[in-house]
Short mmCIF file of C-alpha atoms in Angstrom, two decimals:
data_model
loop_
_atom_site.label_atom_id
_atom_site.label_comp_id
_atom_site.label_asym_id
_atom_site.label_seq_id
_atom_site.Cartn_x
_atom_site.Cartn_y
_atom_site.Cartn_z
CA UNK A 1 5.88 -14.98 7.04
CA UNK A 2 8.47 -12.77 6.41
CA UNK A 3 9.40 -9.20 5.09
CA UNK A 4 12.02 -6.28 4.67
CA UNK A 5 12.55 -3.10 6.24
CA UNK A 6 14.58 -0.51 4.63
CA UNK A 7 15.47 2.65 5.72
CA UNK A 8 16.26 4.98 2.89
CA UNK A 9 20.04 6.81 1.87
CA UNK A 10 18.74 10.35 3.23
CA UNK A 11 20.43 10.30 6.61
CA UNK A 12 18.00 13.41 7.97
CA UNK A 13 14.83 11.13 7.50
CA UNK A 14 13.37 8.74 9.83
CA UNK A 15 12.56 4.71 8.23
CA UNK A 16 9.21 5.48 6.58
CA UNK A 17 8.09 1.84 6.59
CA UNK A 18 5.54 0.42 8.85
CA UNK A 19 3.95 -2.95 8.93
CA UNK A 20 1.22 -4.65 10.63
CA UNK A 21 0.00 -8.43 11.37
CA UNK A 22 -3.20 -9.45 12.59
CA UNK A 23 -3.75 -13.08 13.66
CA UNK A 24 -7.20 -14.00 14.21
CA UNK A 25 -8.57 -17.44 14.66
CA UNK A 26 -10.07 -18.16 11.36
CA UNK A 27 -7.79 -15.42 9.43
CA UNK A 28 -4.83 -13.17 9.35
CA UNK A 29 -4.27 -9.77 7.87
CA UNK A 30 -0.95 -8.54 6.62
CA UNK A 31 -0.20 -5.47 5.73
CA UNK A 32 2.88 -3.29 5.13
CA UNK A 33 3.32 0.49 4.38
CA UNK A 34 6.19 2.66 2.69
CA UNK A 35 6.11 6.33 3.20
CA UNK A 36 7.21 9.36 0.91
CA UNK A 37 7.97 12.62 1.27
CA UNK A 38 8.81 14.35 4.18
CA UNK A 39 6.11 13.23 6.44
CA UNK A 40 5.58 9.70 5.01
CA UNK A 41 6.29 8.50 8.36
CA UNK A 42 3.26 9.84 9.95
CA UNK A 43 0.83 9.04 7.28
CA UNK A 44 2.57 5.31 6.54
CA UNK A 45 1.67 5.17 10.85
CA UNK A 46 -1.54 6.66 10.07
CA UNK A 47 -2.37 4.21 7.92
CA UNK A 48 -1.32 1.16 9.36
CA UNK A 49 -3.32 2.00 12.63
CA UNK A 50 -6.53 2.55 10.82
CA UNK A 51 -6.69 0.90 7.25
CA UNK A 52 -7.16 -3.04 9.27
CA UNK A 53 -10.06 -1.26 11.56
CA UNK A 54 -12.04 -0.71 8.45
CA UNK A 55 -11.12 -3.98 6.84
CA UNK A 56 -12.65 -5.70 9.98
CA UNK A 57 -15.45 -3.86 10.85
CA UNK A 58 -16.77 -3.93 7.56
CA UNK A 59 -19.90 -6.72 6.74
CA UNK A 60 -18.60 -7.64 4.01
CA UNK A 61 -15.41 -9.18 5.76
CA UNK A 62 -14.72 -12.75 5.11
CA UNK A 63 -17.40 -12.94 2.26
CA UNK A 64 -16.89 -13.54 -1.36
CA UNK A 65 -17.28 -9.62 -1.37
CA UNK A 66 -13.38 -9.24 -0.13
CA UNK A 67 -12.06 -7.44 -3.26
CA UNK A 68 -14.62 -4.82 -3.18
CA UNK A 69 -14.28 -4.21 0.19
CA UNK A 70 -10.43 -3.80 0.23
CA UNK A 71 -10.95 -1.05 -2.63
CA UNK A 72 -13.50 0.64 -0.79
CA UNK A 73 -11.74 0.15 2.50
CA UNK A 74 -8.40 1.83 0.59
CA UNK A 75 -10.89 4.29 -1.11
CA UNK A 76 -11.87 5.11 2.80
CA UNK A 77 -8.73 5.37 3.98
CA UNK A 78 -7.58 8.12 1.57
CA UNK A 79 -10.67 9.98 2.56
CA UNK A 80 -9.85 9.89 6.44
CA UNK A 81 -6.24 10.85 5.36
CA UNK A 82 -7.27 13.81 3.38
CA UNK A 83 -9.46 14.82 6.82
CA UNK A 84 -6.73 13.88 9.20
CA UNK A 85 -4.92 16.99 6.64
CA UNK A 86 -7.78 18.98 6.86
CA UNK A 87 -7.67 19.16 10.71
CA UNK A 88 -3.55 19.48 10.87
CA UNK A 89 -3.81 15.83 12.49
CA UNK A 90 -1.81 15.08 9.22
CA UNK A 91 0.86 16.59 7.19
CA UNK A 92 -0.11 14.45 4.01
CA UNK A 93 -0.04 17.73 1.43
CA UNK A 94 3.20 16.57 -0.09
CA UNK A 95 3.60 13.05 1.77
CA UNK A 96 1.95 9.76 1.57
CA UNK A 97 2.46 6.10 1.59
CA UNK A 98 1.96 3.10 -0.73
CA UNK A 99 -0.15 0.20 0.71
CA UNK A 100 -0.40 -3.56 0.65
CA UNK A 101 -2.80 -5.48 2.53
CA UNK A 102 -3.25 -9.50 2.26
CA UNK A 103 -6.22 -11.22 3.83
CA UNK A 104 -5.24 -14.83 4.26
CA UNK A 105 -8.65 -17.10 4.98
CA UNK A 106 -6.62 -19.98 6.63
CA UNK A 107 -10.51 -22.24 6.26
CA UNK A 108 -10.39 -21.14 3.06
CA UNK A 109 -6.91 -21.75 2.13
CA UNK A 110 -7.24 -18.48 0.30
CA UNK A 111 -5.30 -15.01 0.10
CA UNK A 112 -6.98 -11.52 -1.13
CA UNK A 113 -4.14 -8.78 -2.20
CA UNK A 114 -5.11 -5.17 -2.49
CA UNK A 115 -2.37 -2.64 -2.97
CA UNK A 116 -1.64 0.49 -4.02
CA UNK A 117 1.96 2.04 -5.48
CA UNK A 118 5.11 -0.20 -5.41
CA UNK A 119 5.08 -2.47 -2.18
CA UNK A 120 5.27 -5.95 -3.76
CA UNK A 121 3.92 -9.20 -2.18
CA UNK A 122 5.13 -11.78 -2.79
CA UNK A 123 3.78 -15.61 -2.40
CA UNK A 124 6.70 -18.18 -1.19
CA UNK A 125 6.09 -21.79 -2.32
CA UNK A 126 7.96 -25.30 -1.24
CA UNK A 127 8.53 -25.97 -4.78
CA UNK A 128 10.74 -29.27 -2.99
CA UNK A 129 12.16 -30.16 0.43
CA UNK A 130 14.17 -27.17 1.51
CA UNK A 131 13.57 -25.21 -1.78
CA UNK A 132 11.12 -22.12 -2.80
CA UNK A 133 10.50 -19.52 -4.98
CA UNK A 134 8.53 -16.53 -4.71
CA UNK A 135 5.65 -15.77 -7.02
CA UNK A 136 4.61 -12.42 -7.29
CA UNK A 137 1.46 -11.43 -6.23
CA UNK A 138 1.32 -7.49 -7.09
CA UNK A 139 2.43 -5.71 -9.75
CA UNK A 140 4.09 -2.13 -9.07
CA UNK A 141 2.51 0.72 -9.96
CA UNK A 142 5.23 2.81 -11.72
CA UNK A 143 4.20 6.08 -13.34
CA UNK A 144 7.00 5.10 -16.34
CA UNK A 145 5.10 1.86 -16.67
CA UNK A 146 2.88 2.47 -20.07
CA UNK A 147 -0.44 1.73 -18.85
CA UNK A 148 0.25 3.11 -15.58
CA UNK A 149 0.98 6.43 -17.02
CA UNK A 150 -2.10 6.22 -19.67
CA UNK A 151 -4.18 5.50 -16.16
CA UNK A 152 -3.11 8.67 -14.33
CA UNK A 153 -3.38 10.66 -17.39
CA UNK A 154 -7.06 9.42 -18.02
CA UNK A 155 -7.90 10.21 -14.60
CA UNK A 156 -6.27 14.09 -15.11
CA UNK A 157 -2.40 13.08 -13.44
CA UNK A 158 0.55 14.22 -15.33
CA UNK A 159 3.73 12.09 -15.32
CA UNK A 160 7.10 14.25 -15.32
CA UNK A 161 10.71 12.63 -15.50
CA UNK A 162 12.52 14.27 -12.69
CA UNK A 163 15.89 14.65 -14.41
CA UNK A 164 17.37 12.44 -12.48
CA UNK A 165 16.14 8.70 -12.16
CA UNK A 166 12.13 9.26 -10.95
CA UNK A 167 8.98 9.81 -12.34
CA UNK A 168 6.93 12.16 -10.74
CA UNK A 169 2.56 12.00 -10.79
CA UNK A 170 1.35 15.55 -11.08
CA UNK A 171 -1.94 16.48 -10.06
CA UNK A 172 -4.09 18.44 -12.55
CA UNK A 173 -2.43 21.94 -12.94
CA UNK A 174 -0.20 21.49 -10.31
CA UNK A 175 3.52 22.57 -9.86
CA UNK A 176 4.54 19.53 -7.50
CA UNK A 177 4.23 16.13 -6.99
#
């Protein structure tokens, strides 16, 4: 298992990232968190602390249902992030976090990957003694990417180039990302 931890160029901001592992007999979860804006700290934390609760106190857990419940689990999680706001536990207004979660079933010799934004995972494989390669198990989801943006913009998101080298999602109406 491995992964990488990269604090970004703004020299006033704290490392954003957060990660969890959770080793269980029959299982293990994996899951690693990058926040943005100005608070992305606290609501990457946020998330990491709560997002594998609901994973494994949900029935479903372990079942052929697994995909379902990681989107409603994620689905969840926004909701208790948009209270945790609500109540000022939270500054997640103009900060937030991208997501990715693996389940690994080690009986099953099976991984479920649920992610949200641009946090990749990525599969290593012995492709020979003392050689691997990494397959890609997510796909980032870029607002410039053409069916990302048709996505947003079906769900009433606008996409804005910032000038510079980022695209922005808009929500509805709004003057800010």
């Amino acid at each position: 298992l491995g992964f990488t931890c990269r604090k970004g160029l703004k020299p006033e901001s704290p490392n954003q990232d957060s990660w969890f592992i959770l080793k269980m007999d029959a299982c293990s979860i994996y899951g690693v968190f990058d926040g943005h804006g100005q608070k992305g700290h606290d609501v990457s934390n946020f998330v990491k602390d709560n997002l594998p609760k609901l994973i494994i106190r949900d029935p479903r857990f372990r079942t052929k249902d697994m995909p379902a419940l990681l989107v409603d689990s994620f689905k969840r999680m926004q909701s208790l992030v948009n209270t945790a706001d609500r109540m000022k536990k939270l500054s997640a207004q103009m900060s937030g976090t991208t997501a990715t979660v693996c389940v690994h079933d080690h009986q099953e010799n099976k991984v479920t990957v649920a992610h949200v934004a641009d946090s990749t995972a990525v599969l290593g494989r012995r492709i020979r003694p003392k050689e691997y390669e990494g397959l890609a198990l997510t796909r980032d989801h870029k607002p410039n990417l053409k069916d990302e943006k048709a996505r947003i913009e079906k769900a009433g998101g606008r996409v804005v180039f910032d000038g510079y080298a980022n695209w922005r999602v808009y929500a509805k109406n709004a003057r800010y990302p």
